[in-house]
Coordinates of C-alpha atoms and ligand atoms in Angstrom, one line a residue:
X1315 CA 47.6 -92.3 -2.5
X1316 CA 44.8 -91.2 -4.8
X1317 CA 41.1 -90.7 -4.3
X1318 CA 39.2 -93.0 -6.8
X1319 CA 37.4 -91.2 -9.5
X1320 CA 34.0 -92.8 -8.5
X1321 CA 34.6 -91.4 -5.0
X1322 CA 35.2 -87.9 -6.4
X1323 CA 32.1 -88.2 -8.6
X1324 CA 30.0 -89.3 -5.5
X1325 CA 31.2 -86.3 -3.5
X1326 CA 30.7 -84.0 -6.4
X1327 CA 27.2 -85.1 -7.0
X1328 CA 26.2 -85.3 -3.3
X1329 CA 27.7 -81.9 -2.3
X1330 CA 25.8 -78.6 -3.1
X1331 CA 28.0 -75.8 -4.3
X1332 CA 25.7 -73.1 -2.8
X1333 CA 26.0 -74.8 0.6
X1334 CA 29.8 -74.9 0.4
X1335 CA 30.3 -71.4 -0.8
X1336 CA 27.9 -70.1 1.7
X1337 CA 30.4 -71.0 4.3
X1338 CA 32.7 -68.3 2.9
X1339 CA 30.6 -65.8 1.0
X1340 CA 27.2 -64.4 1.9
X1341 CA 24.9 -65.4 -0.9
X1342 CA 21.6 -64.0 -1.9
X1343 CA 19.1 -65.7 -4.2
X1344 CA 18.4 -64.0 -7.4
X1345 CA 16.3 -65.7 -10.0
X1346 CA 17.5 -69.2 -10.6
X1347 CA 21.0 -68.2 -9.2
X1348 CA 22.7 -66.9 -6.1
X1349 CA 24.8 -63.9 -6.0
X1350 CA 27.3 -62.3 -3.6
X1351 CA 30.4 -60.2 -3.2
X1352 CA 33.3 -61.9 -5.0
X1353 CA 36.0 -63.0 -2.6
X1354 CA 38.7 -63.0 -5.4
X1355 CA 38.6 -59.2 -6.0
X1356 CA 37.4 -56.1 -4.3
X1357 CA 34.0 -55.0 -5.3
X1358 CA 30.9 -53.1 -3.9
X1359 CA 28.1 -54.5 -6.0
X1360 CA 28.0 -58.3 -6.3
X1361 CA 29.1 -59.8 -9.7
X1362 CA 29.9 -63.2 -8.1
X1363 CA 27.2 -65.6 -9.4
X1364 CA 26.6 -69.3 -8.4
X1365 CA 24.4 -71.6 -10.3
X1366 CA 22.7 -74.2 -8.1
X1367 CA 21.4 -76.0 -11.1
X1368 CA 24.7 -76.4 -13.0
X1369 CA 26.9 -76.5 -9.8
X1370 CA 29.3 -73.9 -11.0
X1371 CA 30.3 -70.3 -10.1
X1372 CA 31.5 -67.4 -12.1
X1373 CA 32.5 -63.8 -11.4
X1374 CA 31.7 -61.2 -14.0
X1375 CA 34.0 -58.8 -12.5
X1376 CA 37.4 -60.7 -12.4
X1377 CA 36.4 -63.9 -14.4
X1378 CA 37.1 -66.3 -11.6
X1379 CA 35.0 -69.3 -12.2
X1380 CA 34.8 -73.1 -11.7
X1381 CA 33.1 -75.8 -9.6
X1382 CA 33.0 -76.3 -5.8
X1383 CA 36.5 -77.9 -5.7
X1384 CA 38.1 -75.1 -7.7
X1385 CA 36.4 -72.6 -5.4
X1386 CA 38.1 -74.1 -2.3
X1387 CA 41.4 -74.6 -4.1
X1388 CA 41.5 -70.8 -5.0
X1389 CA 40.0 -69.5 -1.8
X1390 CA 42.1 -71.4 0.6
X1391 CA 45.0 -71.9 -1.6
X1392 CA 44.9 -75.8 -1.3
X1393 CA 45.3 -78.7 -3.7
X1394 CA 42.7 -80.6 -5.5
X1395 CA 42.9 -83.5 -3.0
X1396 CA 42.7 -81.3 -0.1
X1397 CA 39.5 -79.7 -1.5
X1398 CA 37.9 -83.1 -2.2
X1399 CA 38.9 -84.1 1.4
X1400 CA 37.3 -80.9 2.8
X1401 CA 33.9 -81.3 0.9
X1402 CA 33.9 -85.0 1.9
X1403 CA 34.1 -84.0 5.6
X1404 CA 31.5 -81.3 5.2
X1405 CA 28.9 -83.7 3.9
X1406 CA 30.0 -86.8 5.9
X1407 CA 31.3 -89.1 3.2
X1408 CA 34.0 -91.4 4.3
X1409 CA 37.0 -91.2 1.9
X1410 CA 38.7 -94.2 0.5
X1411 CA 42.1 -94.2 -1.2
X1412 CA 43.6 -96.3 -3.8
X1413 CA 47.2 -97.0 -4.4
X1414 CA 48.3 -94.8 -7.3
X1415 CA 48.2 -96.3 -10.7
X1416 CA 49.6 -93.3 -12.4
X1417 CA 50.3 -93.3 -16.1
X1418 CA 53.9 -93.6 -17.3
X1419 CA 53.8 -90.0 -18.2
X1420 CA 52.6 -89.0 -14.8
X1421 CA 55.3 -90.9 -13.1
X1422 CA 57.9 -89.4 -15.4
X1423 CA 56.5 -85.9 -14.7
X1424 CA 56.6 -86.4 -11.0
X1425 CA 60.2 -87.6 -10.9
X1426 CA 61.2 -84.6 -13.0
X1427 CA 59.5 -82.3 -10.4
X1428 CA 61.4 -84.0 -7.6
X1429 CA 64.7 -83.5 -9.3
X1430 CA 63.8 -79.8 -9.9
X1431 CA 62.9 -79.4 -6.2
X1432 CA 66.2 -81.1 -5.2
X1433 CA 68.1 -78.7 -7.3
X1434 CA 66.3 -75.7 -6.1
X1435 CA 67.0 -76.6 -2.5
X1436 CA 70.7 -77.3 -3.4
X1437 CA 71.0 -73.8 -5.1
X1438 CA 69.2 -72.0 -2.2
X1439 CA 71.3 -73.7 0.4
X1440 CA 74.4 -72.4 -1.2
X1441 CA 73.1 -68.9 -1.4
X1442 CA 71.8 -68.7 2.1
X1443 CA 74.2 -71.0 4.1
X1444 CA 77.5 -71.8 2.3
X1445 CA 80.8 -69.7 2.6
X1446 CA 81.2 -69.9 -1.2
X1447 CA 77.8 -68.2 -1.5
X1448 CA 79.1 -65.0 -0.2
X1449 CA 79.6 -63.5 -3.6
X1450 CA 76.0 -64.2 -4.5
X1451 CA 74.7 -62.8 -1.2
X1452 CA 76.9 -59.5 -1.9
X1453 CA 75.2 -59.3 -5.3
X1454 CA 71.7 -59.4 -3.9
X1455 CA 72.7 -57.0 -1.1
X1456 CA 73.9 -54.6 -3.8
X1457 CA 70.5 -55.0 -5.7
X1458 CA 68.7 -54.3 -2.4
X1459 CA 67.0 -57.7 -2.3
X1460 CA 66.2 -58.7 1.3
X1461 CA 66.8 -62.1 2.7
X1462 CA 63.1 -62.6 3.2
X1463 CA 62.4 -61.9 -0.6
X1464 CA 65.2 -64.3 -1.5
X1465 CA 63.4 -67.0 0.4
X1466 CA 60.0 -66.1 -1.1
X1467 CA 61.2 -66.5 -4.6
X1468 CA 63.5 -69.5 -3.7
X1469 CA 66.6 -67.7 -5.2
X1470 CA 69.9 -69.6 -5.1
X1471 CA 73.4 -69.7 -6.4
X1472 CA 75.4 -72.2 -8.6
X1473 CA 79.1 -72.4 -7.7
X1474 CA 81.8 -71.9 -10.2
X1475 CA 83.3 -75.2 -11.3
X1476 CA 82.2 -78.1 -13.3
X1477 CA 80.8 -80.8 -11.0
X1478 CA 79.6 -79.3 -7.8
X1479 CA 75.8 -80.1 -8.5
X1480 CA 76.8 -83.3 -10.2
X1481 CA 78.6 -84.7 -7.2
X1482 CA 75.8 -83.9 -4.9
X1483 CA 73.3 -85.3 -7.5
X1484 CA 75.2 -88.6 -7.7
X1485 CA 75.4 -88.8 -3.8
X1486 CA 71.7 -88.5 -3.6
X1487 CA 71.2 -91.1 -6.4
X1488 CA 69.5 -88.6 -8.8
X1489 CA 68.8 -90.0 -12.2
X1490 CA 71.4 -88.2 -14.3
X1491 CA 69.7 -88.8 -17.6
X1492 CA 66.6 -87.0 -16.2
X1493 CA 68.8 -84.3 -14.8
X1494 CA 70.1 -83.8 -18.3
X1495 CA 66.7 -83.6 -19.7
X1496 CA 66.0 -80.7 -17.3
X1497 CA 69.1 -78.9 -18.4
X1498 CA 70.8 -79.0 -15.0
X1499 CA 73.7 -81.1 -16.3
X1500 CA 75.1 -81.9 -19.8
X1501 CA 77.2 -84.5 -21.3
X1502 CA 81.0 -84.0 -22.3
X1503 CA 82.6 -85.5 -25.5
X1504 CA 84.1 -88.3 -23.5
X1505 CA 80.6 -89.3 -22.2
X1506 CA 80.9 -87.9 -18.6
X1507 CA 78.6 -85.2 -17.2
X1508 CA 79.3 -81.5 -16.1
X1509 CA 77.3 -78.8 -14.4
X1510 CA 75.3 -76.5 -16.8
X1511 CA 74.9 -73.8 -14.2
X1512 CA 78.2 -72.2 -13.0
X1513 CA 78.8 -69.0 -11.4
X1514 CA 75.2 -68.0 -11.8
X1515 CA 72.4 -66.7 -9.5
X1516 CA 69.5 -68.9 -9.9
X1517 CA 65.8 -68.0 -10.3
X1518 CA 63.5 -71.0 -10.1
X1519 CA 60.5 -70.8 -12.3
X1520 CA 57.3 -71.9 -10.8
X1521 CA 54.0 -73.2 -12.3
X1522 CA 50.9 -71.3 -11.4
X1523 CA 50.4 -74.0 -8.7
X1524 CA 53.8 -73.5 -7.2
X1525 CA 55.8 -76.5 -8.7
X1526 CA 59.4 -75.8 -9.7
X1527 CA 59.2 -76.3 -13.5
X1528 CA 62.5 -74.6 -14.7
X1529 CA 65.4 -72.4 -13.8
X1530 CA 66.7 -69.0 -15.2
X1531 CA 70.4 -68.4 -14.2
X1532 CA 72.1 -65.1 -14.5
X1533 CA 75.8 -64.8 -14.8
X1534 CA 77.5 -63.0 -11.8
X1535 CA 80.6 -61.8 -13.6
X1536 CA 80.6 -60.7 -17.2
X1537 CA 82.9 -63.4 -18.6
X1538 CA 83.6 -63.5 -22.2
X1539 CA 81.8 -65.9 -24.4
X1540 CA 79.1 -66.6 -21.8
X1541 CA 75.5 -65.7 -22.2
X1542 CA 74.1 -63.4 -19.6
X1543 CA 71.2 -65.7 -19.0
X1544 CA 70.9 -69.5 -19.2
X1545 CA 67.3 -71.0 -19.1
X1546 CA 66.0 -74.6 -18.8
X1547 CA 65.2 -76.3 -22.0
X1548 CA 61.7 -77.3 -22.7
X1549 CA 60.7 -80.5 -21.0
X1550 CA 57.7 -82.7 -20.0
X1551 CA 57.2 -80.1 -17.1
X1552 CA 58.2 -77.0 -18.8
X1553 CA 56.9 -75.1 -21.7
X1554 CA 58.3 -71.6 -22.1
X1555 CA 55.3 -70.5 -24.2
X1556 CA 52.9 -71.4 -21.4
X1557 CA 54.6 -70.1 -18.3
X1558 CA 54.8 -66.7 -16.9
X1559 CA 57.5 -65.8 -14.3
X1560 CA 56.1 -64.7 -11.0
X1561 CA 52.5 -65.7 -11.5
X1562 CA 52.4 -68.2 -8.8
X1563 CA 53.5 -65.4 -6.3
X1564 CA 51.2 -62.5 -7.8
X1565 CA 48.1 -64.4 -8.9
X1566 CA 46.0 -63.6 -5.7
X1567 CA 46.9 -59.9 -5.9
X1568 CA 46.2 -59.8 -9.6
X1569 CA 42.8 -61.2 -9.1
X1570 CA 42.1 -59.0 -6.1
X1571 CA 43.2 -55.7 -8.0
X1572 CA 41.9 -57.0 -11.3
X1573 CA 45.0 -55.9 -13.1
X1574 CA 48.4 -57.2 -13.9
X1575 CA 51.5 -55.2 -14.4
X1576 CA 53.9 -56.9 -17.0
X1577 CA 57.6 -56.3 -16.8
X1578 CA 60.5 -57.9 -18.7
X1579 CA 63.0 -59.3 -16.2
X1580 CA 63.0 -61.5 -13.0
X1581 CA 64.8 -58.8 -11.1
X1582 CA 62.3 -56.1 -12.1
X1583 CA 59.4 -58.4 -10.7
X1584 CA 61.2 -59.4 -7.5
X1585 CA 62.0 -55.7 -6.8
X1586 CA 58.5 -54.5 -7.3
X1587 CA 57.1 -57.3 -5.3
X1588 CA 59.5 -56.4 -2.4
X1589 CA 58.3 -52.8 -2.5
X1590 CA 54.6 -54.0 -2.1
X1591 CA 53.6 -53.9 -5.8
X1592 CA 52.6 -57.5 -5.9
X1593 CA 50.3 -57.8 -9.0
X1594 CA 53.3 -58.4 -11.4
X1595 CA 54.4 -61.0 -13.9
X1596 CA 57.3 -61.1 -16.2
X1597 CA 57.4 -61.8 -19.8
X1598 CA 61.1 -62.8 -19.7
X1599 CA 62.1 -60.2 -22.2
X1600 CA 60.2 -61.7 -25.2
X1601 CA 56.8 -60.8 -26.4
X1602 CA 53.8 -62.6 -25.1
X1603 CA 52.5 -65.8 -26.6
X1604 CA 48.8 -66.7 -27.1
X1605 CA 49.1 -69.3 -24.3
X1606 CA 50.6 -66.8 -21.9
X1607 CA 47.7 -64.4 -22.6
X1608 CA 45.2 -67.1 -22.1
X1609 CA 46.9 -68.1 -18.8
X1610 CA 46.7 -64.5 -17.6
X1611 CA 43.1 -64.2 -18.6
X1612 CA 42.2 -66.7 -15.9
X1613 CA 43.1 -63.9 -13.3
X1614 CA 42.4 -60.5 -15.0
X1615 CA 41.8 -58.9 -18.4
X1616 CA 43.5 -55.6 -17.5
X1617 CA 47.1 -55.3 -18.2
X1618 CA 49.6 -52.5 -17.9
X1619 CA 52.8 -53.1 -19.9
X1620 CA 55.7 -51.6 -18.1
X1621 CA 58.8 -51.0 -20.4
X1622 CA 62.2 -49.4 -20.3
X1623 CA 62.5 -46.4 -22.6
X1624 CA 64.7 -48.3 -25.0
X1625 CA 63.2 -49.3 -28.4
X1626 CA 63.8 -52.9 -28.2
X1627 CA 61.3 -53.3 -25.4
X1628 CA 58.8 -51.2 -27.3
X1629 CA 59.0 -53.4 -30.5
X1630 CA 58.3 -56.3 -28.3
X1631 CA 55.4 -54.6 -26.8
X1632 CA 53.5 -54.0 -30.1
X1633 CA 53.5 -57.8 -30.7
X1634 CA 52.1 -58.3 -27.0
X1635 CA 49.5 -55.6 -27.5
X1636 CA 48.1 -57.3 -30.6
X1637 CA 47.8 -60.5 -28.8
X1638 CA 46.2 -59.0 -25.8
X1639 CA 43.6 -57.0 -27.8
X1640 CA 42.5 -60.0 -29.7
X1641 CA 41.6 -61.7 -26.4
X1642 CA 39.7 -58.8 -25.3
X1643 CA 42.1 -57.4 -22.8
X1644 CA 42.2 -53.7 -21.7
X1645 CA 45.8 -52.7 -22.5
X1646 CA 47.7 -49.8 -21.1
X1647 CA 51.3 -48.9 -21.5
X1648 CA 53.8 -47.2 -19.1
X1649 CA 57.0 -46.1 -20.5
X1650 CA 59.8 -45.5 -18.1
X1651 CA 61.9 -42.3 -18.1
X1652 CA 65.2 -42.7 -20.1
X1653 CA 67.8 -44.5 -18.2
X1654 CA 65.4 -46.0 -15.7
X1655 CA 64.2 -49.8 -15.4
X1656 CA 61.4 -50.9 -13.0
X1657 CA 64.1 -52.0 -10.4
X1658 CA 65.9 -48.5 -10.4
X1659 CA 62.6 -46.6 -10.6
X1660 CA 61.0 -48.2 -7.6
X1661 CA 64.4 -48.1 -5.6
X1662 CA 64.7 -44.4 -6.2
X1663 CA 61.1 -43.5 -5.5
X1664 CA 58.2 -44.7 -3.3
X1665 CA 55.3 -47.1 -3.9
X1666 CA 53.0 -44.2 -4.0
X1667 CA 55.0 -42.4 -6.7
X1668 CA 55.1 -45.9 -8.7
X1669 CA 51.3 -46.1 -8.3
X1670 CA 50.8 -42.6 -9.6
X1671 CA 53.0 -43.5 -12.5
X1672 CA 51.0 -46.7 -13.2
X1673 CA 47.7 -44.9 -13.0
X1674 CA 48.9 -42.4 -15.6
X1675 CA 49.6 -45.3 -18.1
X1676 CA 48.4 -44.5 -21.7
X1677 CA 45.9 -46.7 -23.5
X1678 CA 47.5 -48.4 -26.6
X1679 CA 45.9 -45.8 -28.9
X1680 CA 47.5 -42.8 -27.2
X1681 CA 50.9 -44.8 -26.8
X1682 CA 50.8 -45.7 -30.6
X1683 CA 50.0 -42.2 -31.5
X1684 CA 52.7 -40.8 -29.5
X1685 CA 55.2 -43.2 -31.0
X1686 CA 54.1 -42.1 -34.5
X1687 CA 54.4 -38.5 -33.4
X1688 CA 57.9 -39.1 -32.1
X1689 CA 58.8 -40.6 -35.5
X1690 CA 57.5 -37.4 -37.1
X1691 CA 55.0 -39.4 -39.2
X1692 CA 52.2 -36.7 -38.8
X1693 CA 54.3 -34.0 -40.4
X1694 CA 54.6 -35.9 -43.7
X1695 CA 51.2 -36.1 -45.6
X1696 CA 51.9 -39.5 -47.0
X1697 CA 53.1 -40.9 -43.7
X1698 CA 50.2 -39.3 -41.9
X1699 CA 47.7 -41.6 -43.9
X1700 CA 50.0 -44.6 -43.2
X1701 CA 49.9 -43.7 -39.4
X1702 CA 46.2 -43.5 -39.3
X1703 CA 45.9 -46.7 -41.2
X1704 CA 48.1 -48.5 -38.6
X1705 CA 45.9 -47.1 -35.8
X1706 CA 42.9 -48.4 -37.4
X1707 CA 44.5 -51.8 -37.9
X1708 CA 45.1 -52.1 -34.1
X1709 CA 41.5 -51.1 -33.6
X1710 CA 40.3 -53.9 -35.9
X1711 CA 42.0 -56.3 -33.6
X1712 CA 39.6 -55.6 -30.8
X1713 CA 37.0 -58.3 -31.0
X1714 CA 34.5 -56.7 -28.6
X1715 CA 32.3 -54.6 -31.1
X1716 CA 31.3 -51.9 -28.5
X1717 CA 34.9 -51.4 -27.4
X1718 CA 36.0 -51.3 -31.1
X1719 CA 33.5 -48.5 -31.8
X1720 CA 34.5 -46.4 -28.9
X1721 CA 38.2 -46.7 -30.1
X1722 CA 37.0 -45.7 -33.7
X1723 CA 35.3 -42.6 -32.3
X1724 CA 38.4 -41.5 -30.4
X1725 CA 40.7 -41.9 -33.4
X1726 CA 38.4 -39.7 -35.5
X1727 CA 38.0 -37.2 -32.7
X1728 CA 41.8 -37.1 -32.2
X1729 CA 42.6 -36.5 -35.9
X1730 CA 39.6 -34.6 -36.8
X1731 CA 38.6 -37.0 -39.3
X1732 CA 35.0 -38.0 -40.4
X1733 CA 34.0 -41.2 -38.5
X1734 CA 32.6 -42.6 -41.8
X1735 CA 36.1 -42.5 -43.4
X1736 CA 37.7 -44.5 -40.6
X1737 CA 34.7 -46.9 -40.5
X1738 CA 35.1 -47.6 -44.2
X1739 CA 38.9 -48.3 -43.6
X1740 CA 38.0 -50.5 -40.6
X1741 CA 35.3 -52.4 -42.6
X1742 CA 37.7 -53.1 -45.4
X1743 CA 40.1 -54.6 -42.8
X1744 CA 37.5 -56.7 -41.1
X1745 CA 36.2 -58.0 -44.4
X1746 CA 39.7 -59.0 -45.4
X1747 CA 40.2 -60.9 -42.1
X1748 CA 36.8 -62.6 -42.6
X1749 CA 37.7 -63.7 -46.0
X1750 CA 41.0 -64.9 -44.7
X1751 CA 39.3 -67.1 -42.0
X1752 CA 36.6 -68.5 -44.4
X1753 CA 39.4 -69.6 -46.7
X1754 CA 41.0 -71.6 -43.9
X1755 CA 37.9 -73.3 -42.8
X1756 CA 37.0 -75.3 -46.0
X1757 CA 40.6 -76.5 -46.2
X1758 CA 40.4 -78.0 -42.8
X1759 CA 37.1 -79.6 -43.7
X1760 CA 38.7 -81.2 -46.7
X1761 CA 41.5 -82.6 -44.6
X1762 CA 39.1 -84.0 -42.1
X1763 CA 37.2 -85.6 -45.0
X1764 CA 34.2 -86.2 -42.6
X1765 CA 31.4 -86.3 -45.1
X1766 CA 32.1 -85.9 -48.7
X1767 CA 28.9 -84.5 -49.7
X1768 CA 29.2 -81.5 -47.2
X1769 CA 31.8 -79.1 -47.8
X1770 CA 29.9 -75.9 -47.0
X1771 CA 31.9 -73.5 -44.8
X1772 CA 29.0 -71.3 -43.6
X1773 CA 28.3 -71.5 -39.9
X1774 CA 25.0 -73.0 -39.1
X1775 CA 22.5 -70.9 -37.0
X1776 CA 21.6 -74.0 -35.0
X1777 CA 25.1 -74.9 -33.9
X1778 CA 24.9 -72.5 -30.8
X1779 CA 21.6 -74.1 -29.6
X1780 CA 23.1 -77.6 -29.9
X1781 CA 26.1 -76.7 -27.9
X1782 CA 23.9 -75.0 -25.3
X1783 CA 21.9 -78.2 -25.1
X1784 CA 25.0 -80.3 -24.8
X1785 CA 26.3 -78.1 -21.9
X1786 CA 22.9 -78.4 -20.3
X1787 CA 24.2 -81.4 -18.5
X1788 CA 21.5 -84.0 -19.5
X1789 CA 22.8 -87.3 -20.4
X1790 CA 19.8 -88.3 -22.6
X1791 CA 19.8 -85.2 -24.6
X1792 CA 23.5 -85.3 -25.1
X1793 CA 23.3 -89.0 -26.1
X1794 CA 20.6 -88.2 -28.6
X1795 CA 22.4 -85.4 -30.2
X1796 CA 25.6 -87.5 -30.7
X1797 CA 23.4 -90.4 -32.2
X1798 CA 22.5 -87.9 -34.9
X1799 CA 25.5 -85.8 -35.5
X1800 CA 29.4 -86.0 -35.0
X1801 CA 31.5 -83.2 -33.6
X1802 CA 33.1 -82.6 -37.1
X1803 CA 29.6 -81.5 -38.3
X1804 CA 30.2 -78.2 -36.5
X1805 CA 31.5 -75.5 -38.8
X1806 CA 32.6 -73.1 -36.1
X1807 CA 35.9 -74.5 -34.8
X1808 CA 35.1 -73.4 -31.2
X1809 CA 32.0 -75.3 -31.2
X1810 CA 33.6 -78.4 -32.8
X1811 CA 36.3 -78.6 -30.0
X1812 CA 33.6 -78.2 -27.3
X1813 CA 31.7 -81.0 -28.9
X1814 CA 34.7 -83.3 -28.9
X1815 CA 35.3 -82.7 -25.3
X1816 CA 31.6 -83.4 -24.4
X1817 CA 31.5 -86.5 -26.4
X1818 CA 34.6 -87.8 -24.6
X1819 CA 33.0 -87.1 -21.2
X1820 CA 29.7 -88.7 -22.4
X1821 CA 31.6 -91.8 -23.0
X1822 CA 32.8 -91.8 -19.6
X1823 CA 29.2 -91.4 -18.4
X1824 CA 28.8 -87.7 -17.4
X1825 CA 28.3 -84.4 -19.2
X1826 CA 27.8 -82.2 -16.1
X1827 CA 29.1 -78.7 -16.7
X1828 CA 30.8 -78.8 -13.3
X1829 CA 32.8 -82.0 -14.4
X1830 CA 33.7 -80.5 -17.7
X1831 CA 35.0 -77.4 -16.2
X1832 CA 37.2 -79.4 -13.9
X1833 CA 38.6 -81.5 -16.6
X1834 CA 39.4 -79.0 -19.3
X1835 CA 42.2 -76.6 -19.5
X1836 CA 40.6 -74.9 -22.4
X1837 CA 39.8 -71.3 -21.2
X1838 CA 37.5 -70.7 -24.3
X1839 CA 35.5 -73.8 -23.4
X1840 CA 35.1 -72.6 -19.8
X1841 CA 34.0 -69.1 -20.9
X1842 CA 31.5 -70.6 -23.1
X1843 CA 30.0 -72.7 -20.3
X1844 CA 29.9 -69.6 -18.0
X1845 CA 28.4 -67.6 -20.8
X1846 CA 25.7 -70.2 -21.5
X1847 CA 24.9 -70.7 -17.8
X1848 CA 24.7 -67.1 -16.7
X1849 CA 23.7 -65.1 -19.7
X1850 CA 20.1 -64.2 -20.6
X1851 CA 20.0 -64.1 -24.5
X1852 CA 17.2 -65.3 -26.4
X1853 CA 18.0 -68.9 -26.5
X1854 CA 18.6 -69.0 -22.8
X1855 CA 15.2 -67.4 -22.3
X1856 CA 13.7 -70.1 -24.4
X1857 CA 15.5 -72.8 -22.3
X1858 CA 14.3 -71.1 -19.1
X1859 CA 10.8 -71.1 -20.3
X1860 CA 11.0 -74.8 -20.7
X1861 CA 12.2 -75.0 -17.1
X1862 CA 9.4 -72.8 -15.8
X1863 CA 6.8 -74.7 -17.7
X1864 CA 7.4 -77.7 -15.5
X1865 CA 7.6 -80.2 -18.3
X1866 CA 11.4 -79.9 -18.2
X1867 CA 12.4 -83.2 -19.5
X1868 CA 9.9 -83.8 -22.1
X1869 CA 10.1 -80.1 -23.6
X1870 CA 13.9 -79.8 -23.6
X1871 CA 14.1 -83.1 -25.3
X1872 CA 11.5 -82.1 -27.9
X1873 CA 13.6 -78.9 -28.3
X1874 CA 16.7 -81.1 -29.0
X1875 CA 14.9 -83.1 -31.5
X1876 CA 13.6 -80.0 -33.4
X1877 CA 17.0 -78.3 -33.4
X1878 CA 18.8 -81.3 -34.8
X1879 CA 16.2 -81.5 -37.5
X1880 CA 16.6 -77.9 -38.3
X1881 CA 20.4 -78.2 -38.2
X1882 CA 20.3 -81.0 -40.8
X1883 CA 17.8 -79.1 -43.0
X1884 CA 19.9 -76.1 -42.9
X1885 CA 22.9 -78.0 -43.9
X1886 CA 21.2 -79.7 -46.8
X1887 CA 19.9 -76.4 -48.0
X1888 CA 23.4 -74.9 -47.9
X1889 CA 24.9 -77.9 -49.7
X1890 CA 22.3 -77.8 -52.4
X1891 CA 23.1 -74.1 -52.9
X1892 CA 26.7 -74.7 -53.0
X1893 CA 26.3 -77.6 -55.5
X1894 CA 24.2 -75.4 -57.8
X1895 CA 27.0 -72.7 -57.8
X1896 CA 29.5 -75.4 -58.7
X1897 CA 27.3 -76.6 -61.5
X1898 CA 27.0 -73.1 -63.0
X1899 CA 30.7 -72.6 -62.8
X1900 CA 31.8 -75.8 -64.2
X1901 CA 32.0 -77.2 -67.8
X1902 CA 32.6 -80.7 -66.8
X1903 CA 29.6 -82.8 -67.7
X1904 CA 30.5 -85.8 -65.6
X1905 CA 30.7 -83.4 -62.6
X1906 CA 27.4 -81.9 -63.6
X1907 CA 25.8 -85.3 -63.5
X1908 CA 27.3 -86.3 -60.2
X1909 CA 26.2 -83.0 -58.6
X1910 CA 22.7 -83.4 -59.8
X1911 CA 22.6 -86.8 -58.5
X1912 CA 23.8 -85.7 -55.1
X1913 CA 21.3 -82.8 -55.1
X1914 CA 18.4 -85.3 -55.8
X1915 CA 19.4 -87.4 -52.9
X1916 CA 19.7 -84.4 -50.6
X1917 CA 16.2 -83.4 -51.7
X1918 CA 14.9 -86.7 -50.8
X1919 CA 16.6 -86.6 -47.4
X1920 CA 15.2 -83.2 -46.8
X1921 CA 11.7 -84.5 -47.6
X1922 CA 12.1 -87.2 -45.1
X1923 CA 13.2 -85.0 -42.5
X1924 CA 10.5 -82.4 -43.0
X1925 CA 7.8 -84.9 -42.6
X1926 CA 9.3 -86.0 -39.3
X1927 CA 9.2 -82.4 -38.2
Ligands
ZN2310 ZN1 35.6 -61.5 -8.9

């Protein structure tokens, strides 16, 4: 059963987000928007903002955001369909359903989920109910994991032997090929199947929405030639790079406290959770990926990395720190005393002790400095310089300028160095990064081969205005813009991908920010929409002026026309400049003639555009 797209669209466009959210949050009007205390994190001054005009909400404190459906999904922990049903009921629209016409991929995906759920139940039943599960029950008892906790995390046990799961799977007519894709069974040389998980305690891995996407299995006895951990392979429903163990269970608490503690292993996480520390995710022993950082950023941008004292963990943490800093996270590091892991630490102390320990976590700069100190780098003058250079390198990763400057100040204070000196070092690094990026962009352009006459890689100052206009939600304006330019015309890769998404939606007949937020998984794009909707920088003021003037449609359309002309003029100027540079650098006469000819055409184009302006 599925609610038809048109019906969802009807509900979306008839319902009012302010009306819906007012049922749960006290909202006050401020300017064009409504504000209130955020229901997703604890706060005393309101940073939860709802736009009546764009039909979206955003919290500046915890970065929660979305449209009316996602508000209900997050607030009440319900599915998309349930959220649509609730809104429909609220505004009195009769829902209709259609028989699901899912794509082949969706059907395939659903059947994989079903097999995973079947397997998870099977493993869990063995742990909780069967006689043979006793050894696993003993194991969890020894590790102080309560029955209730075992149930919450869906823990299980896979029996010793080669065909226990296989037999049950056959009896229940499970598609064995699919079970193999999911890594539950594998093929023998003679073509038959055998169980992959044998004699292991099982940790199901959930998606952020609570679906079983994979399994981790830890061996119970240290058998020779057997890996300690066995994990599901990548599949249509599971990508290791994109999933974080424990997030489904901890996301509410992470958002509420606006911080996440990152541990390495499943057991660390489960143990902390059981002791009431519920804002935890596990990186599963490896360093973070970009995708995991992006996933986490939906819930918080404050992270405390909790690591064992051993050096392996610390090496992995440096890579994670880099990725987190790049995505504007506030990063702290808590290093456990020698010989302790999170599991043993919390079992031997109290939740209060643990919280004190977490509150004393060092910021990455203090942490890195301590590491260098321990390595004796500050005693050797040559290494001293190298250490400071490393610290500045980390600081250069912070993309927020203000935060970066504060960090630089504290480096200079700590080492008694002139700020100027460190700034020079930093600027060298930043310049280097910039050059690296600008070298990448023209290459991309060349591959796309969009317009042979335009190869300029400099970002156009009108790009941002155009994106803002596109995100304004006006069909006529978006249509006009795409009549005149194509997404590939944008130099800034972020803007280019936004334009692609908007164009796709335009073809389907809508460019409402509320719809785009619902359809996209792209966190950057969402961030941009929130930024444009709720910020008050100069272009936005200009935009607001148009609104206040009353002549909304006519004036913003005029603004779009002007911006496109300016955009094109700027591109032409840049291109002429670039061609001139090429002429002065080249000795090839044919190339000269060709470039002169192009420049002449560009000049004519420019004249034609200017008279229109
Ligand atoms: Zn919030």
